[in-house]
Short mmCIF file of C-alpha atoms in Angstrom, two decimals:
data_model
loop_
_atom_site.label_atom_id
_atom_site.label_comp_id
_atom_site.label_asym_id
_atom_site.label_seq_id
_atom_site.Cartn_x
_atom_site.Cartn_y
_atom_site.Cartn_z
CA MET A 1 0.01 0.01 -0.08
CA LYS A 2 2.71 2.45 1.07
CA ASP A 3 4.59 1.70 -2.41
CA LYS A 4 1.71 2.58 -4.29
CA GLN A 5 1.05 5.87 -2.25
CA ASP A 6 4.43 6.70 -3.00
CA THR A 7 4.29 5.94 -6.54
CA ALA A 8 1.30 7.96 -6.69
CA ARG A 9 3.10 11.17 -5.16
CA LYS A 10 5.96 10.74 -7.63
CA ILE A 11 3.95 10.57 -10.85
CA GLY A 12 4.67 13.65 -12.69
CA GLU A 13 7.89 14.51 -11.00
CA ASP A 14 9.73 11.68 -12.43
CA THR A 15 7.86 11.05 -15.73
CA HIS A 16 5.90 12.91 -18.29
CA ASP A 17 2.71 11.17 -17.62
CA PRO A 18 -0.05 13.64 -17.83
CA VAL A 19 -1.83 12.25 -14.43
CA GLY A 20 1.06 13.64 -12.68
CA ARG A 21 0.29 17.26 -13.89
CA LEU A 22 -3.35 17.16 -12.92
CA ASP A 23 -4.39 20.22 -11.01
CA ARG A 24 -6.30 19.96 -7.72
CA PRO A 25 -9.71 20.38 -9.37
CA GLY A 26 -8.79 17.63 -11.96
CA GLN A 27 -7.56 15.19 -9.01
CA LEU A 28 -10.81 15.66 -7.24
CA ARG A 29 -12.84 14.94 -10.46
CA LEU A 30 -10.78 11.75 -10.67
CA LEU A 31 -11.76 10.67 -7.27
CA VAL A 32 -15.41 11.46 -7.81
CA VAL A 33 -15.27 9.23 -10.90
CA PHE A 34 -13.36 6.45 -8.73
CA ASP A 35 -16.21 6.57 -6.33
CA ALA A 36 -18.90 6.27 -9.02
CA LEU A 37 -16.96 3.17 -10.24
CA LEU A 38 -16.95 1.56 -7.01
CA ARG A 39 -20.72 2.24 -6.46
CA GLU A 40 -21.85 1.18 -9.84
CA GLY A 41 -19.58 -1.60 -10.92
CA SER A 42 -19.87 -0.36 -14.65
CA VAL A 43 -18.28 2.29 -16.90
CA ALA A 44 -21.59 3.23 -18.61
CA LYS A 45 -23.48 3.46 -15.44
CA ALA A 46 -20.90 5.50 -13.68
CA ALA A 47 -20.86 7.91 -16.73
CA ALA A 48 -24.68 8.07 -16.76
CA GLY A 49 -24.84 8.94 -13.16
CA LEU A 50 -22.03 11.85 -13.56
CA GLY A 51 -23.46 12.99 -16.70
CA LEU A 52 -20.48 12.29 -18.81
CA GLN A 53 -19.63 10.03 -21.94
CA SER A 54 -18.40 6.36 -21.19
CA PRO A 55 -15.12 7.15 -23.24
CA ALA A 56 -14.65 9.91 -20.93
CA VAL A 57 -14.94 7.96 -17.78
CA SER A 58 -12.69 5.04 -19.47
CA ARG A 59 -9.89 7.59 -19.90
CA MET A 60 -10.18 8.76 -16.29
CA LEU A 61 -10.17 5.15 -15.07
CA ALA A 62 -6.83 4.70 -16.88
CA GLN A 63 -5.49 7.73 -15.42
CA LEU A 64 -6.45 6.48 -11.82
CA ARG A 65 -4.76 3.19 -12.73
CA ASP A 66 -1.63 5.04 -13.62
CA LEU A 67 -1.86 7.30 -10.47
CA TYR A 68 -2.23 4.37 -8.17
CA GLY A 69 -0.21 1.83 -9.95
CA ASP A 70 -2.94 -0.61 -9.63
CA PRO A 71 -5.34 -2.13 -12.09
CA LEU A 72 -8.22 -1.24 -9.50
CA PHE A 73 -10.93 -3.38 -11.25
CA THR A 74 -11.22 -6.37 -13.05
CA ARG A 75 -13.49 -6.88 -15.92
CA THR A 76 -15.96 -10.03 -15.19
CA ALA A 77 -19.32 -11.22 -16.83
CA LYS A 78 -20.92 -9.40 -13.59
CA GLY A 79 -19.22 -6.24 -14.31
CA LEU A 80 -16.28 -4.42 -12.72
CA VAL A 81 -15.01 -6.13 -9.60
CA PRO A 82 -12.76 -3.85 -7.57
CA THR A 83 -9.22 -5.15 -6.40
CA ARG A 84 -8.26 -5.30 -2.77
CA PHE A 85 -6.42 -2.21 -2.91
CA ALA A 86 -9.39 -0.38 -4.48
CA GLU A 87 -11.80 -2.01 -1.88
CA GLY A 88 -9.85 -0.63 0.90
CA LEU A 89 -10.47 2.89 -0.42
CA ARG A 90 -14.22 2.54 -0.87
CA LEU A 91 -15.25 3.98 2.28
CA ARG A 92 -13.03 7.10 2.27
CA LEU A 93 -13.87 7.72 -1.21
CA ARG A 94 -17.65 7.54 -0.49
CA ALA A 95 -17.11 9.80 2.54
CA LEU A 96 -15.36 12.28 0.36
CA ALA A 97 -17.84 12.33 -2.47
CA ALA A 98 -20.73 12.67 0.05
CA GLU A 99 -19.15 15.71 1.50
CA THR A 100 -18.37 17.32 -1.76
CA GLU A 101 -22.04 16.89 -2.95
CA GLN A 102 -23.26 18.50 0.16
CA LEU A 103 -20.92 21.28 -0.06
CA VAL A 104 -22.23 22.10 -3.48
CA THR A 105 -25.76 21.51 -2.90
CA VAL A 106 -26.60 22.90 0.58
CA PRO A 107 -28.28 26.31 -0.05
CA LEU A 108 -26.63 29.33 1.33
CA GLU A 109 -28.10 30.95 4.54
CA GLY A 110 -29.37 34.34 4.46
CA PRO A 111 -31.71 36.48 1.96
CA PRO A 112 -31.20 35.80 -1.76
CA ALA A 113 -29.09 38.36 -3.52
CA THR A 114 -30.99 40.81 -5.64
CA LYS A 115 -30.24 43.42 -8.36
CA THR A 116 -30.26 47.12 -7.79
CA GLY A 117 -31.79 49.73 -10.16
CA ILE A 118 -34.46 49.54 -12.52
CA ASP A 119 -34.84 45.89 -12.64
CA ASN A 120 -35.96 45.61 -9.27
CA ASP A 121 -39.65 45.93 -9.96
CA TRP A 122 -39.56 42.44 -12.04
CA VAL A 123 -39.03 40.63 -8.63
CA HIS A 124 -41.93 38.41 -7.80
CA PRO A 125 -42.06 34.99 -6.26
CA PRO A 126 -42.86 32.06 -8.48
CA LEU A 127 -46.22 30.64 -8.52
CA ILE A 128 -44.56 27.04 -8.22
CA SER A 129 -41.43 26.54 -6.33
CA ALA A 130 -38.98 24.07 -8.03
CA PRO A 131 -39.11 20.69 -6.20
CA PRO A 132 -36.17 19.19 -4.63
CA LEU A 133 -34.07 17.03 -6.94
CA ALA A 134 -34.93 13.52 -6.89
CA VAL A 135 -32.71 11.48 -4.67
CA ARG A 136 -32.31 7.86 -3.24
CA PRO A 137 -35.52 6.72 -1.48
CA SER A 138 -33.43 6.32 1.70
CA MET A 139 -32.78 10.08 1.66
CA LEU A 140 -36.40 10.96 1.73
CA LEU A 141 -37.20 9.47 5.19
CA GLN A 142 -36.68 12.09 7.78
CA GLY A 143 -33.84 11.37 10.30
CA GLN A 144 -32.83 8.11 8.57
CA PRO A 145 -29.12 7.76 8.11
CA THR A 146 -28.07 7.93 4.34
CA PRO A 147 -25.46 5.56 2.88
CA ASP A 148 -22.98 8.62 2.80
CA ASP A 149 -23.59 9.00 6.71
CA PHE A 150 -23.04 5.35 6.93
CA ALA A 151 -19.82 5.27 4.96
CA ARG A 152 -18.47 8.40 6.71
CA ARG A 153 -19.21 6.73 10.30
CA LEU A 154 -17.45 3.40 9.38
CA ALA A 155 -14.50 5.13 8.07
CA ARG A 156 -14.05 7.07 11.44
CA ILE A 157 -13.57 3.54 13.13
CA GLY A 158 -9.76 3.14 12.70
CA HIS A 159 -7.71 -0.05 13.59
CA ASN A 160 -6.63 1.08 16.95
CA ALA A 161 -10.38 1.37 18.15
CA GLN A 162 -11.75 -0.92 20.77
CA PRO A 163 -11.91 -4.64 19.75
CA GLN A 164 -15.99 -4.56 20.05
CA GLN A 165 -16.10 -1.27 17.93
CA ARG A 166 -13.78 -2.77 15.34
CA LEU A 167 -15.82 -5.79 15.19
CA ALA A 168 -19.02 -3.84 14.88
CA LYS A 169 -17.55 -2.01 11.98
CA TYR A 170 -16.81 -5.33 10.29
CA ILE A 171 -20.36 -6.70 10.86
CA ALA A 172 -21.75 -3.45 9.50
CA THR A 173 -19.41 -3.52 6.53
CA SER A 174 -20.12 -7.12 5.70
CA GLY A 175 -23.99 -7.28 6.17
CA SER A 176 -25.83 -4.12 6.16
CA GLY A 177 -27.53 -4.69 2.96
CA VAL A 178 -27.46 -3.98 -0.62
CA GLY A 179 -25.60 -0.68 -1.37
CA ARG A 180 -24.08 -0.58 1.86
CA CYS A 181 -22.03 -3.97 2.39
CA ARG A 182 -19.15 -5.44 0.84
CA PRO A 183 -16.72 -8.40 1.61
CA LEU A 184 -14.24 -7.93 4.25
CA ALA A 185 -10.59 -7.41 3.03
CA ARG A 186 -8.24 -10.15 4.17
CA GLU A 187 -6.71 -8.19 6.94
CA GLU A 188 -10.19 -7.25 8.22
CA ALA A 189 -11.27 -10.90 8.29
CA GLU A 190 -8.42 -11.88 10.12
CA ASP A 191 -8.77 -9.00 12.72
CA ALA A 192 -12.49 -9.91 13.10
CA LEU A 193 -11.84 -13.67 13.85
CA GLU A 194 -8.80 -12.74 16.17
CA ILE A 195 -11.27 -10.53 18.27
CA ILE A 196 -13.74 -13.59 18.55
CA LEU A 197 -10.92 -16.00 19.20
CA ASN A 198 -9.45 -13.73 22.12
CA GLY A 199 -12.81 -13.67 23.66
CA GLU A 200 -13.26 -9.92 23.27
CA ALA A 201 -16.49 -10.10 21.24
CA ASP A 202 -20.00 -9.86 22.54
CA PRO A 203 -21.93 -12.99 21.88
CA VAL A 204 -24.68 -11.19 19.67
CA GLN A 205 -21.57 -9.78 17.58
CA ILE A 206 -20.08 -13.29 16.88
CA GLY A 207 -23.74 -14.77 15.66
CA ALA A 208 -24.27 -11.44 13.59
CA LEU A 209 -20.87 -11.71 11.96
CA LEU A 210 -20.65 -15.26 10.99
CA ALA A 211 -24.38 -15.61 10.05
CA THR A 212 -24.36 -12.59 7.77
CA MET A 213 -21.19 -13.78 6.07
CA GLN A 214 -22.71 -17.39 5.62
CA TYR A 215 -25.79 -15.83 4.10
CA ARG A 216 -23.79 -13.33 1.73
CA GLY A 217 -21.35 -16.08 0.84
CA VAL A 218 -17.71 -16.01 2.13
CA THR A 219 -14.87 -14.92 -0.28
CA ALA A 220 -11.41 -16.70 -0.61
CA ALA A 221 -9.85 -13.53 1.00
CA GLU A 222 -12.06 -13.66 4.01
CA MET A 223 -11.38 -17.30 4.47
CA ALA A 224 -7.72 -16.79 4.01
CA GLY A 225 -7.92 -14.15 6.82
CA PHE A 226 -9.81 -16.49 9.06
CA ILE A 227 -7.17 -19.03 8.65
CA GLU A 228 -4.18 -17.09 9.44
CA ALA A 229 -6.11 -15.77 12.67
CA LEU A 230 -6.78 -19.57 13.60
CA ARG A 231 -3.28 -20.57 12.96
CA ARG A 232 -1.81 -17.83 14.91
CA HIS A 233 -4.31 -18.42 17.79
CA ILE A 234 -3.46 -22.27 18.10
CA GLY A 235 0.34 -21.64 17.53
CA ALA A 236 0.46 -23.68 14.47
CA TYR A 237 3.66 -24.74 12.89
CA ASP A 238 5.12 -24.01 9.43
CA VAL A 239 5.73 -26.22 6.47
CA SER A 240 9.27 -25.33 6.93
CA ASP A 241 9.32 -27.13 10.19
CA GLY A 242 8.89 -30.46 8.39
CA LEU A 243 6.69 -32.12 11.19
CA ALA A 244 4.08 -33.85 9.00
CA ASP A 245 3.49 -35.00 5.36
CA LEU A 246 -0.18 -35.11 5.12
CA ASP A 247 -2.83 -33.09 6.74
CA TRP A 248 -6.09 -34.77 6.91
CA PRO A 249 -9.00 -33.06 8.41
CA ALA A 250 -12.06 -35.01 9.80
CA TYR A 251 -15.04 -32.60 10.69
CA LEU A 252 -17.97 -34.87 10.57
CA SER A 253 -21.72 -34.13 10.93
CA PRO A 254 -22.91 -35.58 14.23
CA LYS A 255 -25.77 -37.27 12.24
CA LEU A 256 -23.19 -39.51 10.32
CA LYS A 257 -24.00 -43.18 11.07
CA ALA A 258 -21.54 -45.07 8.81
CA PRO A 259 -18.25 -46.31 10.25
CA PRO A 260 -15.24 -44.22 9.61
CA TRP A 261 -13.65 -46.18 6.91
CA PHE A 262 -11.18 -43.30 6.17
CA LEU A 263 -9.37 -44.03 9.35
CA HIS A 264 -8.22 -47.44 7.93
CA ALA A 265 -7.13 -45.48 4.70
CA ALA A 266 -4.84 -43.13 7.11
CA ARG A 267 -3.48 -46.12 8.76
CA LEU A 268 -2.35 -47.55 5.40
CA VAL A 269 -0.76 -44.26 4.51
CA ALA A 270 1.06 -44.21 7.74
CA MET A 271 2.31 -47.81 7.08
CA ALA A 272 3.88 -46.52 4.10
CA GLY A 273 6.15 -44.31 6.13
CA HIS A 274 4.17 -40.91 5.58
CA ARG A 275 3.33 -38.76 8.73
CA VAL A 276 -0.29 -38.20 8.74
CA LEU A 277 -2.04 -35.80 11.16
CA LEU A 278 -5.86 -36.15 11.50
CA HIS A 279 -7.63 -33.40 13.24
CA GLY A 280 -11.35 -32.98 13.60
CA HIS A 281 -14.63 -32.82 15.56
CA PHE A 282 -17.75 -34.72 15.81
CA GLY A 283 -20.55 -32.45 17.44
CA GLN A 284 -21.25 -31.68 21.18
CA GLY A 285 -23.63 -34.44 22.05
CA GLN A 286 -23.24 -37.88 23.83
CA ASP A 287 -21.60 -39.11 20.64
CA ALA A 288 -18.96 -36.38 20.51
CA GLY A 289 -16.15 -38.86 21.27
CA LYS A 290 -16.99 -41.22 18.38
CA LEU A 291 -13.69 -40.18 16.47
CA GLU A 292 -11.69 -40.36 19.67
CA LEU A 293 -13.11 -43.91 20.24
CA ALA A 294 -12.61 -44.98 16.79
CA ALA A 295 -8.91 -43.76 16.78
CA GLU A 296 -8.15 -45.44 19.96
CA SER A 297 -9.53 -48.70 18.66
CA ALA A 298 -7.41 -48.49 15.72
CA GLY A 299 -4.13 -47.73 17.54
CA ILE A 300 -4.10 -44.14 16.58
CA PRO A 301 -2.80 -41.95 19.29
CA VAL A 302 -5.53 -39.36 20.50
CA CYS A 303 -3.69 -35.99 21.39
CA ALA A 304 -4.55 -33.26 23.82
CA SER A 305 -2.43 -30.81 22.28
CA LEU A 306 -0.19 -29.66 19.41
CA VAL A 307 2.89 -30.80 21.53
CA GLU A 308 1.55 -34.27 21.95
CA ALA A 309 0.57 -34.70 18.18
CA LYS A 310 4.22 -33.59 17.30
CA ALA A 311 5.60 -36.24 19.53
CA ALA A 312 3.20 -38.78 18.32
CA LEU A 313 4.04 -38.29 14.80
CA ALA A 314 7.60 -38.47 15.49
CA ALA A 315 7.01 -41.82 17.27
CA GLY A 316 4.50 -43.52 14.96
CA CYS A 317 3.63 -41.58 11.84
CA ILE A 318 0.06 -40.99 12.58
CA ALA A 319 -1.93 -39.01 15.16
CA TYR A 320 -5.41 -37.67 15.70
CA LEU A 321 -5.89 -34.26 17.41
CA PRO A 322 -9.34 -33.29 18.40
CA ILE A 323 -10.14 -29.47 17.72
CA GLY A 324 -10.57 -29.01 21.36
CA GLY A 325 -6.85 -30.33 21.82
CA ALA A 326 -5.84 -27.26 19.62
CA SER A 327 -8.24 -24.62 21.07
CA THR A 328 -11.39 -25.07 23.18
CA GLN A 329 -12.41 -21.39 21.96
CA ILE A 330 -12.78 -23.01 18.30
CA GLN A 331 -14.60 -25.92 19.65
CA ARG A 332 -17.00 -23.67 21.37
CA LEU A 333 -17.61 -21.94 18.27
CA PHE A 334 -18.70 -25.05 16.56
CA GLY A 335 -21.26 -25.41 19.21
CA LEU A 336 -23.17 -22.41 17.55
CA TYR A 337 -24.57 -25.19 15.11
CA SER A 338 -27.02 -26.37 17.63
CA LEU A 339 -28.17 -22.75 18.37
CA LEU A 340 -28.42 -21.56 14.70
CA GLU A 341 -29.09 -25.02 12.83
CA MET A 342 -26.92 -23.92 10.10
CA ARG A 343 -23.26 -24.30 9.14
CA LEU A 344 -21.19 -21.14 9.58
CA PRO A 345 -17.85 -20.18 7.76
CA LEU A 346 -15.83 -21.50 10.40
CA ASN A 347 -17.13 -24.99 9.55
CA ALA A 348 -15.53 -24.79 5.89
CA VAL A 349 -12.39 -22.61 7.01
CA VAL A 350 -11.02 -25.02 9.53
CA HIS A 351 -10.46 -27.75 6.81
CA LEU A 352 -7.36 -25.65 5.95
CA LEU A 353 -6.18 -25.42 9.62
CA ASN A 354 -2.92 -27.62 8.97
CA PRO A 355 -1.99 -27.41 12.56
CA LEU A 356 1.56 -29.17 12.18
CA GLY A 357 2.26 -27.42 8.76
CA ALA A 358 2.16 -30.74 6.66
CA ALA A 359 3.50 -30.48 3.19
CA ALA A 360 0.15 -31.52 1.54
CA SER A 361 -3.68 -31.69 2.64
CA LEU A 362 -6.42 -34.02 1.56
CA LEU A 363 -10.01 -32.67 1.91
CA GLY A 364 -13.55 -33.87 1.02
CA VAL A 365 -15.95 -31.28 -0.01
CA ALA A 366 -19.59 -31.87 -0.79
CA MET A 367 -20.79 -28.52 -2.20
CA PRO A 368 -19.21 -27.89 -5.65
CA SER A 369 -19.10 -24.12 -5.18
CA ARG A 370 -17.02 -24.60 -1.89
CA ARG A 371 -14.50 -26.78 -3.67
CA ASP A 372 -13.18 -23.86 -6.07
CA ILE A 373 -13.18 -21.38 -3.10
CA LEU A 374 -11.23 -23.67 -0.90
CA ARG A 375 -8.83 -24.31 -3.50
CA ASP A 376 -8.48 -20.58 -4.11
CA THR A 377 -8.02 -19.78 -0.56
CA ALA A 378 -5.32 -22.53 -0.20
CA ILE A 379 -3.59 -20.62 -3.29
CA LEU A 380 -3.81 -17.26 -1.42
CA LEU A 381 -2.24 -19.09 1.64
CA GLY A 382 0.69 -20.45 -0.41
CA THR A 383 -0.26 -24.01 -0.12
CA ARG A 384 1.78 -25.97 -2.56
CA ASN A 385 0.23 -29.55 -2.69
CA LEU A 386 -3.63 -30.23 -2.05
CA SER A 387 -6.32 -32.81 -3.14
CA ILE A 388 -10.09 -32.07 -2.51
CA LEU A 389 -12.33 -35.17 -3.20
CA GLY A 390 -15.42 -33.89 -4.90
CA ASN A 391 -17.97 -36.37 -3.17
CA ASN A 392 -20.89 -36.32 -1.26
CA ARG A 393 -19.17 -35.91 2.00
CA ASP A 394 -17.23 -33.15 3.89
CA PHE A 395 -14.36 -35.26 4.93
CA ALA A 396 -11.76 -37.16 2.90
CA GLU A 397 -13.34 -40.68 2.16
CA PHE A 398 -13.53 -41.93 -1.50
CA THR A 399 -16.79 -43.00 -3.09
CA PRO A 400 -15.18 -45.64 -5.36
CA PHE A 401 -18.38 -46.65 -7.13
CA ARG A 402 -19.28 -43.25 -8.52
CA ALA A 403 -17.03 -41.00 -10.75
CA THR A 404 -15.11 -38.76 -8.53
CA THR A 405 -13.10 -35.49 -9.57
CA LEU A 406 -9.94 -34.71 -7.66
CA PHE A 407 -9.34 -30.85 -7.39
CA ARG A 408 -5.74 -30.61 -6.79
CA LEU A 409 -2.88 -28.19 -6.37
CA ILE A 410 0.59 -29.64 -7.56
CA GLU A 411 3.38 -27.44 -6.60
CA GLY A 412 0.89 -24.54 -6.68
CA GLU A 413 -0.51 -25.17 -9.79
CA PRO A 414 -4.27 -26.14 -9.96
CA THR A 415 -5.39 -29.19 -11.93
CA ASP A 416 -8.25 -31.56 -11.97
CA MET A 417 -8.25 -35.30 -12.24
CA ARG A 418 -11.35 -37.23 -13.12
CA ILE A 419 -11.42 -40.80 -11.65
CA ALA A 420 -13.83 -43.33 -13.23
CA ALA A 421 -16.28 -45.22 -11.07
CA ARG A 422 -15.33 -48.80 -10.30
CA LYS A 423 -17.34 -51.61 -11.44
CA ALA A 424 -20.12 -52.16 -8.80
CA VAL A 425 -19.86 -55.27 -6.48
CA ALA A 426 -22.37 -56.90 -4.37
CA ALA A 427 -22.73 -55.30 -1.00
CA ALA A 428 -22.15 -57.30 2.12
CA PRO A 429 -24.99 -58.48 3.97
CA PRO A 430 -25.82 -56.36 7.31
CA PRO A 431 -23.74 -57.67 10.13
CA VAL A 432 -25.81 -59.78 12.59
CA ALA A 433 -23.06 -60.62 15.09
CA TYR A 434 -21.34 -57.42 15.34
CA THR A 435 -22.10 -53.97 16.39
CA SER A 436 -21.20 -51.15 13.92
CA ARG A 437 -17.82 -50.51 15.53
CA GLU A 438 -16.89 -54.22 16.00
CA TYR A 439 -17.76 -54.78 12.25
CA TRP A 440 -15.52 -51.82 11.35
CA GLN A 441 -12.54 -53.46 13.30
CA ALA A 442 -13.46 -56.94 11.80
CA VAL A 443 -12.95 -55.74 8.22
CA TRP A 444 -9.57 -54.36 9.19
CA THR A 445 -8.45 -57.49 11.08
CA GLY A 446 -9.93 -59.65 8.10
CA ALA A 447 -12.53 -61.45 10.45
CA ALA A 448 -15.08 -60.04 8.17
CA ARG A 449 -14.93 -59.60 4.37
CA ASP A 450 -16.40 -56.44 2.77
CA GLU A 451 -15.56 -55.68 -0.69
CA VAL A 452 -17.33 -52.35 -0.73
CA ALA A 453 -15.60 -51.33 2.47
CA ALA A 454 -12.35 -52.72 1.13
CA ALA A 455 -12.78 -50.45 -2.09
CA ILE A 456 -13.44 -47.17 0.00
CA VAL A 457 -10.40 -47.83 2.06
CA VAL A 458 -7.99 -48.63 -0.82
CA ASP A 459 -9.06 -45.70 -3.13
CA THR A 460 -9.20 -43.27 -0.15
CA ALA A 461 -5.65 -44.25 0.72
CA ALA A 462 -4.58 -43.98 -3.08
CA ALA A 463 -5.89 -40.36 -3.20
CA ALA A 464 -3.83 -39.73 -0.14
CA LEU A 465 -0.78 -41.36 -1.47
CA LEU A 466 -1.08 -39.37 -4.83
CA THR A 467 -1.28 -36.12 -2.74
CA VAL A 468 2.03 -36.39 -0.63
CA PRO A 469 4.82 -34.76 -2.35
CA GLY A 470 7.63 -37.27 -3.37
CA CYS A 471 5.19 -40.24 -3.97
CA PRO A 472 6.30 -42.12 -6.90
CA ALA A 473 2.75 -42.63 -8.12
CA GLU A 474 1.93 -40.33 -10.95
CA THR A 475 -1.48 -41.81 -11.81
CA PHE A 476 -4.41 -42.71 -9.54
CA GLU A 477 -4.19 -46.29 -11.01
CA VAL A 478 -0.62 -46.75 -9.84
CA ALA A 479 -1.37 -45.11 -6.44
CA ARG A 480 -4.49 -47.57 -6.31
CA THR A 481 -2.20 -50.58 -6.70
CA ALA A 482 0.27 -49.39 -4.10
CA ALA A 483 -2.68 -49.03 -1.70
CA SER A 484 -4.01 -52.33 -2.36
CA ILE A 485 -0.55 -53.79 -1.63
CA LEU A 486 -0.69 -52.03 1.52
CA TRP A 487 -4.09 -53.30 2.40
CA GLN A 488 -3.24 -56.85 1.58
CA GLY A 489 -0.13 -56.80 3.77
CA ARG A 490 -1.59 -54.61 6.57
CA SER A 491 -0.77 -55.51 10.04
CA VAL A 492 -3.92 -56.98 11.91
#
């Protein structure tokens, strides 16, 4: 930001760019046009609102880009989308434009000036006074704050304001209705969640912020800001620490009744020598410890802190970290689901937490729109290797008898891989002599045969092996063969 401001000041001193030689009125005119572009999202609409021709507004947009050294807007099918730099100037520009409008439209106090001499006898009040100029409907209600008042009020809340006041600003910025709101910038989202995680937010503010963001739709920049706040809050390790090879989030719906076959797949990956950290959550009710029980039954250490998880990986290549072990405050935020009966942005964001800074991550995402935004968020965070299973679950467990797309990052480059469905096999009859957990264990030990469950485990392990950096498998078929060998030779 500072570099761009310095560049703007120097334009005209070091170059012959005409933008640098603009006089004060010319600069003010550019700023008014900038405000109109932010409000309208279109050169044509901004020109119409200002009473200018579109080519003139286009030329001034080019001057603004030169002035700030930033593209300011990106053209999309939905119009002009402001860059993060331009979005950060929105409130200041709106306040400036509103003040300018008021200064030139408020009538001067005192009696109107009259001419002297013979023309005085022509003075007569008009039969019908000119009505006020038409304005936005919100301005017609006496005493109601206008969007301009709203913008000026938010602009006065600085970064050093009290936490609750800053959070109130972010809530108003994000969810105050059409024409008044915008997505939070990455730094704003980071500050907002940090206030919540530090326990400095009012409970009403927490629900208001997260619910309005969920309703509007979270952006990749907001998710990246949230992740940075979460990682700093729990004291997460960095990829450069080299503590883990694969991060495997396991945030399950408490309504899930199926056995966690993916835990068997994670065990296979650990058997291959890759360090796997699973972290997750399973509701707040009486079944909240389902994953902990399953992990213990599978011989996977259940860790109460990041330090324990780090030691467990060093000793045995696999560990499970309940989210409460990383932060009880994050666990409490998950409890909002029972109060609101809706998923909040945190439910999606936490999949990219990566507490031990693993070199790669394996996710499962059910909603198609969320797959792209999670991958875009990972790119913003500098993630190099990632696989998202495009299936019907929000945790990484393969659906082998249905065609599946892997949404990947390979050394930072996005790519998609389509996996054909396996040929259907006959499902095993419902277990009679086993409980669900006993049957899940029996499939691992070989006491029970289930080709469907075995296919789920093998293909899930194959996706994980394909994701880990340095894995020799270049295709899914090769990774599936390696996973099958591990399954056949598993330690029971």
